[in-house]
Amino acid sequence: MKGLYAIVDTKLLARRGTDPLEYARALLVARPAALQLRAKDLPARAILFLLRALGPMCRQAGVPLVANDRADLAALAGCESVHIGQDDVPYELVRRIAPQLSVGISTHTPDQLERALKERPRYVAYGPVFETSTKSNPDPVVGVDGLERAALRARAEGTPLVAIGGITLARIPEIAAHADAVAVIADLYPEGATLHDVSERARAFQMALGVVPRRGAA
Amino acid sequence: MSLLLAGLVVAGTSGALMIGRWLARRRDQANELAGAAGDDKDAPTKDADEARAQAEVEAEAPARDDGESPAEAERKDKADPPAARTKKGAARVQLEGFVCQLGDVLMRITGEEAWLAGGVVLSEEIPVAVLFVAPDAVHDCVIYVRARPRDCLLWLEPLDPSAVLVGGEPPSSVEHGGIRFERTRRLPLRPRRIGVGAPDVGDAVVVAEYASAGAERLLVLKANSGVVRAYRGLELERGSYEVIASGDTTLES
């Protein structure tokens, strides 16, 4: 896993009146390292509908689809991965119930990171690296130093690390050396941006992270 | 000649006696079975449809990842802990006539959701009920469904069994939390664990179902091993919940 970990946040998109599938299509043009559906505002059936629609799009683009929080819906929709937080169904249980899913774990402190690394997940996410506006109750900022320490531990364990929280294109040079991938929500879709702009920004993130663009569009 | 006749009479009489005893034994066994199920006011009748349903279940249940035979599936149930099973394989167990299946997600109109990750299929000749377990980060819940004599779905939470047992047995009526529950059924059933996280209730269990005057329900499972599990919750009306079926995934489409 290397490059942009693009997040389709339905709450943000609802505010802009943007169709999540059209938005995802715009992101997939850049062939990110992963595409996550984050739909904390939607009921289960709506999330499942979106996951089932995103599945073929992501497969065609060769991009792993990650469901946020909901291992049950990830399993029902046939996603490759699920991203779980500290308050979700525990990693061990997800692996037992749905072993076909690879699991990424959100962590926010060195202790949480150590516990997560012991599970040998698909990846660990660490942050927030910077102040973030897209989470309603954000954890304390870990900073670039905290990310750097986390990266050393993750690399020692051979687990990819995804930097999360407040990441913008302008800040990529600060963190690129300390993360395998960076999760981005808001900065992919600044106010006034078009879907074409979204594709371009996603490409720019990939370039900034040293990922050579692949040919072909989703 | 008379000796020969006497011998034939004795042989005939003892043969008749043996046949009579055999018939009586069969009758007693039938009565015992009827007595065991006699407390079940709505015990399912074993008609041709149910026999067909059973055949379907037997045929579907083992159709897991590798198309193993029913005997192999039974052996694996005993040998492998459910934890060792994959959801993908277990989810193919088809429970004919039940409103939900292993792997489904249940959603109540009140917002609660349950991922049916494991369960205990409770059978007489055919599956009578299923006790599904739904893991959750906060607290697990249990879904009890029956297909016959009518659809019924109970949304339950675990309960300390000592609060409802009398002399170690599920009584005919019990008061719990200020509500009186009457036992509506008492069924001796064979359990079979499926999926992940299903409780171990041995290889034979008595299931006691209780109902209040309202929608509150109690459920007690007493295993032949002596283990007792109890649950309390509500019977949900059709329309107060929705089932997201696990059948079709984008991987399969």
PDB file of C-alpha atoms in Angstrom, chain A:
ATOM      1  CA  MET A   1       0.000   0.000   0.000  1.00  0.00           C
ATOM      2  CA  LYS A   2       1.570   3.241  -1.146  1.00  0.00           C
ATOM      3  CA  GLY A   3       0.149   6.607  -2.042  1.00  0.00           C
ATOM      4  CA  LEU A   4      -3.202   8.241  -1.574  1.00  0.00           C
ATOM      5  CA  TYR A   5      -5.765   6.554   0.639  1.00  0.00           C
ATOM      6  CA  ALA A   6      -8.812   8.377  -0.689  1.00  0.00           C
ATOM      7  CA  ILE A   7     -11.894   8.679   1.477  1.00  0.00           C
ATOM      8  CA  VAL A   8     -15.398   9.155   0.133  1.00  0.00           C
ATOM      9  CA  ASP A   9     -17.118  10.901   3.011  1.00  0.00           C
ATOM     10  CA  THR A  10     -20.861  10.954   2.407  1.00  0.00           C
ATOM     11  CA  LYS A  11     -21.456  13.681   4.977  1.00  0.00           C
ATOM     12  CA  LEU A  12     -19.096  16.062   3.201  1.00  0.00           C
ATOM     13  CA  LEU A  13     -20.567  15.140  -0.165  1.00  0.00           C
ATOM     14  CA  ALA A  14     -24.134  15.651   1.051  1.00  0.00           C
ATOM     15  CA  ARG A  15     -23.221  19.186   2.075  1.00  0.00           C
ATOM     16  CA  ARG A  16     -21.953  19.834  -1.442  1.00  0.00           C
ATOM     17  CA  GLY A  17     -24.811  18.003  -3.145  1.00  0.00           C
ATOM     18  CA  THR A  18     -22.375  15.585  -4.819  1.00  0.00           C
ATOM     19  CA  ASP A  19     -23.219  12.007  -5.752  1.00  0.00           C
ATOM     20  CA  PRO A  20     -20.832   9.669  -3.855  1.00  0.00           C
ATOM     21  CA  LEU A  21     -20.512   7.356  -6.857  1.00  0.00           C
ATOM     22  CA  GLU A  22     -19.608  10.188  -9.216  1.00  0.00           C
ATOM     23  CA  TYR A  23     -17.128  11.450  -6.660  1.00  0.00           C
ATOM     24  CA  ALA A  24     -15.600   7.993  -6.277  1.00  0.00           C
ATOM     25  CA  ARG A  25     -15.334   7.707 -10.043  1.00  0.00           C
ATOM     26  CA  ALA A  26     -13.404  10.992 -10.097  1.00  0.00           C
ATOM     27  CA  LEU A  27     -11.013   9.705  -7.433  1.00  0.00           C
ATOM     28  CA  LEU A  28     -10.475   6.344  -9.100  1.00  0.00           C
ATOM     29  CA  VAL A  29      -9.078   8.098 -12.159  1.00  0.00           C
ATOM     30  CA  ALA A  30      -5.927   8.629 -10.084  1.00  0.00           C
ATOM     31  CA  ARG A  31      -5.797   4.956  -9.057  1.00  0.00           C
ATOM     32  CA  PRO A  32      -5.289   5.608  -5.347  1.00  0.00           C
ATOM     33  CA  ALA A  33      -3.776   3.006  -3.027  1.00  0.00           C
ATOM     34  CA  ALA A  34      -7.230   2.421  -1.540  1.00  0.00           C
ATOM     35  CA  LEU A  35     -10.675   3.933  -1.591  1.00  0.00           C
ATOM     36  CA  GLN A  36     -12.670   4.047   1.615  1.00  0.00           C
ATOM     37  CA  LEU A  37     -16.384   4.676   1.956  1.00  0.00           C
ATOM     38  CA  ARG A  38     -17.017   6.648   5.134  1.00  0.00           C
ATOM     39  CA  ALA A  39     -20.740   6.949   5.691  1.00  0.00           C
ATOM     40  CA  LYS A  40     -21.372   7.648   9.342  1.00  0.00           C
ATOM     41  CA  ASP A  41     -24.550   9.559   8.508  1.00  0.00           C
ATOM     42  CA  LEU A  42     -26.244   6.833   6.464  1.00  0.00           C
ATOM     43  CA  PRO A  43     -28.396   3.854   7.467  1.00  0.00           C
ATOM     44  CA  ALA A  44     -27.055   0.361   6.881  1.00  0.00           C
ATOM     45  CA  ARG A  45     -29.046  -0.306   3.744  1.00  0.00           C
ATOM     46  CA  ALA A  46     -27.815   2.877   2.079  1.00  0.00           C
ATOM     47  CA  ILE A  47     -24.215   2.038   3.005  1.00  0.00           C
ATOM     48  CA  LEU A  48     -24.634  -1.440   1.595  1.00  0.00           C
ATOM     49  CA  PHE A  49     -26.075  -0.021  -1.624  1.00  0.00           C
ATOM     50  CA  LEU A  50     -23.074   2.266  -2.023  1.00  0.00           C
ATOM     51  CA  LEU A  51     -20.569  -0.456  -1.206  1.00  0.00           C
ATOM     52  CA  ARG A  52     -22.172  -2.788  -3.720  1.00  0.00           C
ATOM     53  CA  ALA A  53     -22.064  -0.070  -6.350  1.00  0.00           C
ATOM     54  CA  LEU A  54     -18.478   0.881  -5.542  1.00  0.00           C
ATOM     55  CA  GLY A  55     -17.255  -2.719  -5.587  1.00  0.00           C
ATOM     56  CA  PRO A  56     -17.253  -3.211  -9.381  1.00  0.00           C
ATOM     57  CA  MET A  57     -15.911   0.312  -9.955  1.00  0.00           C
ATOM     58  CA  CYS A  58     -12.983  -0.299  -7.626  1.00  0.00           C
ATOM     59  CA  ARG A  59     -12.260  -3.747  -9.029  1.00  0.00           C
ATOM     60  CA  GLN A  60     -12.212  -2.349 -12.528  1.00  0.00           C
ATOM     61  CA  ALA A  61      -9.744   0.304 -11.405  1.00  0.00           C
ATOM     62  CA  GLY A  62      -7.688  -2.213  -9.460  1.00  0.00           C
ATOM     63  CA  VAL A  63      -8.184  -0.261  -6.253  1.00  0.00           C
ATOM     64  CA  PRO A  64      -9.029  -1.992  -2.963  1.00  0.00           C
ATOM     65  CA  LEU A  65     -12.404  -0.902  -1.540  1.00  0.00           C
ATOM     66  CA  VAL A  66     -12.452  -0.343   2.201  1.00  0.00           C
ATOM     67  CA  ALA A  67     -15.626  -0.089   4.274  1.00  0.00           C
ATOM     68  CA  ASN A  68     -15.422   2.125   7.319  1.00  0.00           C
ATOM     69  CA  ASP A  69     -16.429   0.655  10.688  1.00  0.00           C
ATOM     70  CA  ARG A  70     -18.934  -1.877   9.370  1.00  0.00           C
ATOM     71  CA  ALA A  71     -17.377  -5.296   8.964  1.00  0.00           C
ATOM     72  CA  ASP A  72     -20.845  -6.785   8.545  1.00  0.00           C
ATOM     73  CA  LEU A  73     -21.665  -4.609   5.562  1.00  0.00           C
ATOM     74  CA  ALA A  74     -18.159  -5.035   4.172  1.00  0.00           C
ATOM     75  CA  ALA A  75     -18.683  -8.789   4.219  1.00  0.00           C
ATOM     76  CA  LEU A  76     -22.155  -8.521   2.683  1.00  0.00           C
ATOM     77  CA  ALA A  77     -20.902  -6.248  -0.069  1.00  0.00           C
ATOM     78  CA  GLY A  78     -17.827  -8.319  -0.838  1.00  0.00           C
ATOM     79  CA  CYS A  79     -15.337  -5.589   0.003  1.00  0.00           C
ATOM     80  CA  GLU A  80     -11.653  -6.424   0.207  1.00  0.00           C
ATOM     81  CA  SER A  81     -11.125  -4.569   3.453  1.00  0.00           C
ATOM     82  CA  VAL A  82     -12.724  -2.982   6.449  1.00  0.00           C
ATOM     83  CA  HIS A  83     -11.299  -0.168   8.516  1.00  0.00           C
ATOM     84  CA  ILE A  84     -12.109  -0.433  12.199  1.00  0.00           C
ATOM     85  CA  GLY A  85     -11.729   2.108  14.941  1.00  0.00           C
ATOM     86  CA  GLN A  86     -11.040   1.621  18.609  1.00  0.00           C
ATOM     87  CA  ASP A  87     -14.781   1.432  19.398  1.00  0.00           C
ATOM     88  CA  ASP A  88     -15.814  -0.967  16.650  1.00  0.00           C
ATOM     89  CA  VAL A  89     -16.144  -4.751  16.623  1.00  0.00           C
ATOM     90  CA  PRO A  90     -12.682  -5.932  17.720  1.00  0.00           C
ATOM     91  CA  TYR A  91     -10.093  -7.019  15.161  1.00  0.00           C
ATOM     92  CA  GLU A  92      -9.932 -10.597  16.403  1.00  0.00           C
ATOM     93  CA  LEU A  93     -13.690 -10.985  16.101  1.00  0.00           C
ATOM     94  CA  VAL A  94     -13.800  -9.519  12.612  1.00  0.00           C
ATOM     95  CA  ARG A  95     -11.077 -11.927  11.517  1.00  0.00           C
ATOM     96  CA  ARG A  96     -12.987 -14.868  12.943  1.00  0.00           C
ATOM     97  CA  ILE A  97     -16.349 -13.917  11.483  1.00  0.00           C
ATOM     98  CA  ALA A  98     -15.187 -12.629   8.125  1.00  0.00           C
ATOM     99  CA  PRO A  99     -11.717 -14.005   7.414  1.00  0.00           C
ATOM    100  CA  GLN A 100     -12.047 -12.985   3.783  1.00  0.00           C
ATOM    101  CA  LEU A 101     -11.736  -9.343   4.836  1.00  0.00           C
ATOM    102  CA  SER A 102      -8.399  -7.707   5.364  1.00  0.00           C
ATOM    103  CA  VAL A 103      -8.559  -5.293   8.263  1.00  0.00           C
ATOM    104  CA  GLY A 104      -7.020  -1.901   8.887  1.00  0.00           C
ATOM    105  CA  ILE A 105      -7.008  -0.442  12.375  1.00  0.00           C
ATOM    106  CA  SER A 106      -7.215   3.182  13.449  1.00  0.00           C
ATOM    107  CA  THR A 107      -4.859   4.102  16.266  1.00  0.00           C
ATOM    108  CA  HIS A 108      -4.261   7.370  18.054  1.00  0.00           C
ATOM    109  CA  THR A 109      -1.705   6.652  20.773  1.00  0.00           C
ATOM    110  CA  PRO A 110       1.521   4.643  20.999  1.00  0.00           C
ATOM    111  CA  ASP A 111      -0.266   2.061  23.190  1.00  0.00           C
ATOM    112  CA  GLN A 112      -3.060   1.581  20.678  1.00  0.00           C
ATOM    113  CA  LEU A 113      -0.474   1.327  17.926  1.00  0.00           C
ATOM    114  CA  GLU A 114       1.445  -1.396  19.765  1.00  0.00           C
ATOM    115  CA  ARG A 115      -1.734  -3.397  20.400  1.00  0.00           C
ATOM    116  CA  ALA A 116      -2.757  -3.050  16.773  1.00  0.00           C
ATOM    117  CA  LEU A 117       0.659  -4.077  15.434  1.00  0.00           C
ATOM    118  CA  LYS A 118       0.504  -7.283  17.464  1.00  0.00           C
ATOM    119  CA  GLU A 119      -2.623  -8.254  15.511  1.00  0.00           C
ATOM    120  CA  ARG A 120      -0.704  -7.969  12.237  1.00  0.00           C
ATOM    121  CA  PRO A 121      -3.469  -6.100  10.374  1.00  0.00           C
ATOM    122  CA  ARG A 122      -3.399  -5.170   6.698  1.00  0.00           C
ATOM    123  CA  TYR A 123      -2.350  -1.671   7.780  1.00  0.00           C
ATOM    124  CA  VAL A 124      -2.443   0.634  10.761  1.00  0.00           C
ATOM    125  CA  ALA A 125      -3.669   4.185  10.557  1.00  0.00           C
ATOM    126  CA  TYR A 126      -2.117   6.699  12.939  1.00  0.00           C
ATOM    127  CA  GLY A 127      -3.155  10.203  13.827  1.00  0.00           C
ATOM    128  CA  PRO A 128      -4.541  12.763  13.721  1.00  0.00           C
ATOM    129  CA  VAL A 129      -1.243  14.126  12.512  1.00  0.00           C
ATOM    130  CA  PHE A 130      -2.731  17.632  12.238  1.00  0.00           C
ATOM    131  CA  GLU A 131      -5.879  19.364  13.398  1.00  0.00           C
ATOM    132  CA  THR A 132      -8.851  17.970  11.524  1.00  0.00           C
ATOM    133  CA  SER A 133     -12.249  19.361  10.731  1.00  0.00           C
ATOM    134  CA  THR A 134     -13.933  16.232   9.421  1.00  0.00           C
ATOM    135  CA  LYS A 135     -14.159  14.360  12.731  1.00  0.00           C
ATOM    136  CA  SER A 136     -16.717  15.444  15.282  1.00  0.00           C
ATOM    137  CA  ASN A 137     -14.677  14.282  18.310  1.00  0.00           C
ATOM    138  CA  PRO A 138     -11.079  14.180  17.156  1.00  0.00           C
ATOM    139  CA  ASP A 139      -8.359  12.549  19.226  1.00  0.00           C
ATOM    140  CA  PRO A 140      -5.369  14.651  20.342  1.00  0.00           C
ATOM    141  CA  VAL A 141      -3.012  15.596  17.544  1.00  0.00           C
ATOM    142  CA  VAL A 142       0.048  13.322  17.394  1.00  0.00           C
ATOM    143  CA  GLY A 143       2.101  15.672  15.233  1.00  0.00           C
ATOM    144  CA  VAL A 144       4.784  14.862  12.697  1.00  0.00           C
ATOM    145  CA  ASP A 145       7.123  13.680  15.468  1.00  0.00           C
ATOM    146  CA  GLY A 146       4.518  11.246  16.732  1.00  0.00           C
ATOM    147  CA  LEU A 147       3.942  10.022  13.191  1.00  0.00           C
ATOM    148  CA  GLU A 148       7.662   9.520  12.697  1.00  0.00           C
ATOM    149  CA  ARG A 149       7.921   7.387  15.839  1.00  0.00           C
ATOM    150  CA  ALA A 150       4.862   5.407  14.784  1.00  0.00           C
ATOM    151  CA  ALA A 151       6.362   4.853  11.335  1.00  0.00           C
ATOM    152  CA  LEU A 152       9.524   3.393  12.848  1.00  0.00           C
ATOM    153  CA  ARG A 153       7.488   0.927  14.898  1.00  0.00           C
ATOM    154  CA  ALA A 154       5.228  -0.014  11.984  1.00  0.00           C
ATOM    155  CA  ARG A 155       8.187  -0.539   9.669  1.00  0.00           C
ATOM    156  CA  ALA A 156       9.897  -2.685  12.247  1.00  0.00           C
ATOM    157  CA  GLU A 157       6.803  -4.895  12.226  1.00  0.00           C
ATOM    158  CA  GLY A 158       6.440  -4.809   8.457  1.00  0.00           C
ATOM    159  CA  THR A 159       2.977  -3.252   8.624  1.00  0.00           C
ATOM    160  CA  PRO A 160       2.060  -0.391   6.295  1.00  0.00           C
ATOM    161  CA  LEU A 161       1.244   2.856   8.070  1.00  0.00           C
ATOM    162  CA  VAL A 162      -1.431   5.262   6.890  1.00  0.00           C
ATOM    163  CA  ALA A 163      -1.203   8.818   8.163  1.00  0.00           C
ATOM    164  CA  ILE A 164      -4.576  10.289   9.059  1.00  0.00           C
ATOM    165  CA  GLY A 165      -6.013  13.601  10.182  1.00  0.00           C
ATOM    166  CA  GLY A 166      -5.838  17.064   8.695  1.00  0.00           C
ATOM    167  CA  ILE A 167      -3.587  16.087   5.806  1.00  0.00           C
ATOM    168  CA  THR A 168      -3.383  18.485   2.891  1.00  0.00           C
ATOM    169  CA  LEU A 169      -1.436  18.520  -0.329  1.00  0.00           C
ATOM    170  CA  ALA A 170       0.729  21.324   1.032  1.00  0.00           C
ATOM    171  CA  ARG A 171       1.730  19.226   4.034  1.00  0.00           C
ATOM    172  CA  ILE A 172       2.721  16.106   2.138  1.00  0.00           C
ATOM    173  CA  PRO A 173       6.442  17.024   2.069  1.00  0.00           C
ATOM    174  CA  GLU A 174       6.425  17.066   5.897  1.00  0.00           C
ATOM    175  CA  ILE A 175       5.026  13.580   6.263  1.00  0.00           C
ATOM    176  CA  ALA A 176       5.753  11.670   3.063  1.00  0.00           C
ATOM    177  CA  ALA A 177       8.869  10.066   4.532  1.00  0.00           C
ATOM    178  CA  HIS A 178       6.951   8.777   7.554  1.00  0.00           C
ATOM    179  CA  ALA A 179       3.921   7.150   5.966  1.00  0.00           C
ATOM    180  CA  ASP A 180       3.273   4.511   3.352  1.00  0.00           C
ATOM    181  CA  ALA A 181      -0.036   6.126   2.527  1.00  0.00           C
ATOM    182  CA  VAL A 182      -1.976   9.200   3.551  1.00  0.00           C
ATOM    183  CA  ALA A 183      -5.720   9.316   4.181  1.00  0.00           C
ATOM    184  CA  VAL A 184      -7.382  12.432   2.832  1.00  0.00           C
ATOM    185  CA  ILE A 185     -10.957  13.659   2.936  1.00  0.00           C
ATOM    186  CA  ALA A 186     -11.439  17.405   2.821  1.00  0.00           C
ATOM    187  CA  ASP A 187      -8.386  18.487   0.855  1.00  0.00           C
ATOM    188  CA  LEU A 188      -9.382  16.345  -2.079  1.00  0.00           C
ATOM    189  CA  TYR A 189     -12.523  18.412  -2.481  1.00  0.00           C
ATOM    190  CA  PRO A 190     -11.938  22.055  -1.562  1.00  0.00           C
ATOM    191  CA  GLU A 191     -14.856  24.487  -1.678  1.00  0.00           C
ATOM    192  CA  GLY A 192     -15.748  25.333  -5.255  1.00  0.00           C
ATOM    193  CA  ALA A 193     -13.853  22.391  -6.767  1.00  0.00           C
ATOM    194  CA  THR A 194     -15.340  20.388  -9.627  1.00  0.00           C
ATOM    195  CA  LEU A 195     -15.086  16.624 -10.030  1.00  0.00           C
ATOM    196  CA  HIS A 196     -12.428  17.229 -12.648  1.00  0.00           C
ATOM    197  CA  ASP A 197     -10.510  19.175 -10.008  1.00  0.00           C
ATOM    198  CA  VAL A 198     -10.951  16.219  -7.633  1.00  0.00           C
ATOM    199  CA  SER A 199      -9.291  13.898 -10.147  1.00  0.00           C
ATOM    200  CA  GLU A 200      -6.455  16.347 -10.612  1.00  0.00           C
ATOM    201  CA  ARG A 201      -5.929  16.762  -6.883  1.00  0.00           C
ATOM    202  CA  ALA A 202      -5.955  13.014  -6.384  1.00  0.00           C
ATOM    203  CA  ARG A 203      -3.286  12.734  -9.075  1.00  0.00           C
ATOM    204  CA  ALA A 204      -1.308  15.503  -7.421  1.00  0.00           C
ATOM    205  CA  PHE A 205      -1.398  13.631  -4.099  1.00  0.00           C
ATOM    206  CA  GLN A 206      -0.154  10.518  -5.826  1.00  0.00           C
ATOM    207  CA  MET A 207       2.690  12.417  -7.459  1.00  0.00           C
ATOM    208  CA  ALA A 208       3.632  14.133  -4.203  1.00  0.00           C
ATOM    209  CA  LEU A 209       3.785  10.731  -2.535  1.00  0.00           C
ATOM    210  CA  GLY A 210       6.052   9.409  -5.246  1.00  0.00           C
ATOM    211  CA  VAL A 211       3.533   7.198  -6.972  1.00  0.00           C
ATOM    212  CA  VAL A 212       3.946   7.019 -10.717  1.00  0.00           C
ATOM    213  CA  PRO A 213       0.509   7.408 -12.314  1.00  0.00           C
ATOM    214  CA  ARG A 214      -0.858   4.280 -13.954  1.00  0.00           C
ATOM    215  CA  ARG A 215      -2.393   4.517 -17.382  1.00  0.00           C
ATOM    216  CA  GLY A 216      -6.122   4.243 -17.988  1.00  0.00           C
ATOM    217  CA  ALA A 217      -9.157   5.711 -16.299  1.00  0.00           C
ATOM    218  CA  ALA A 218     -11.701   4.052 -14.057  1.00  0.00           C
TER     219      ALA A 218
END
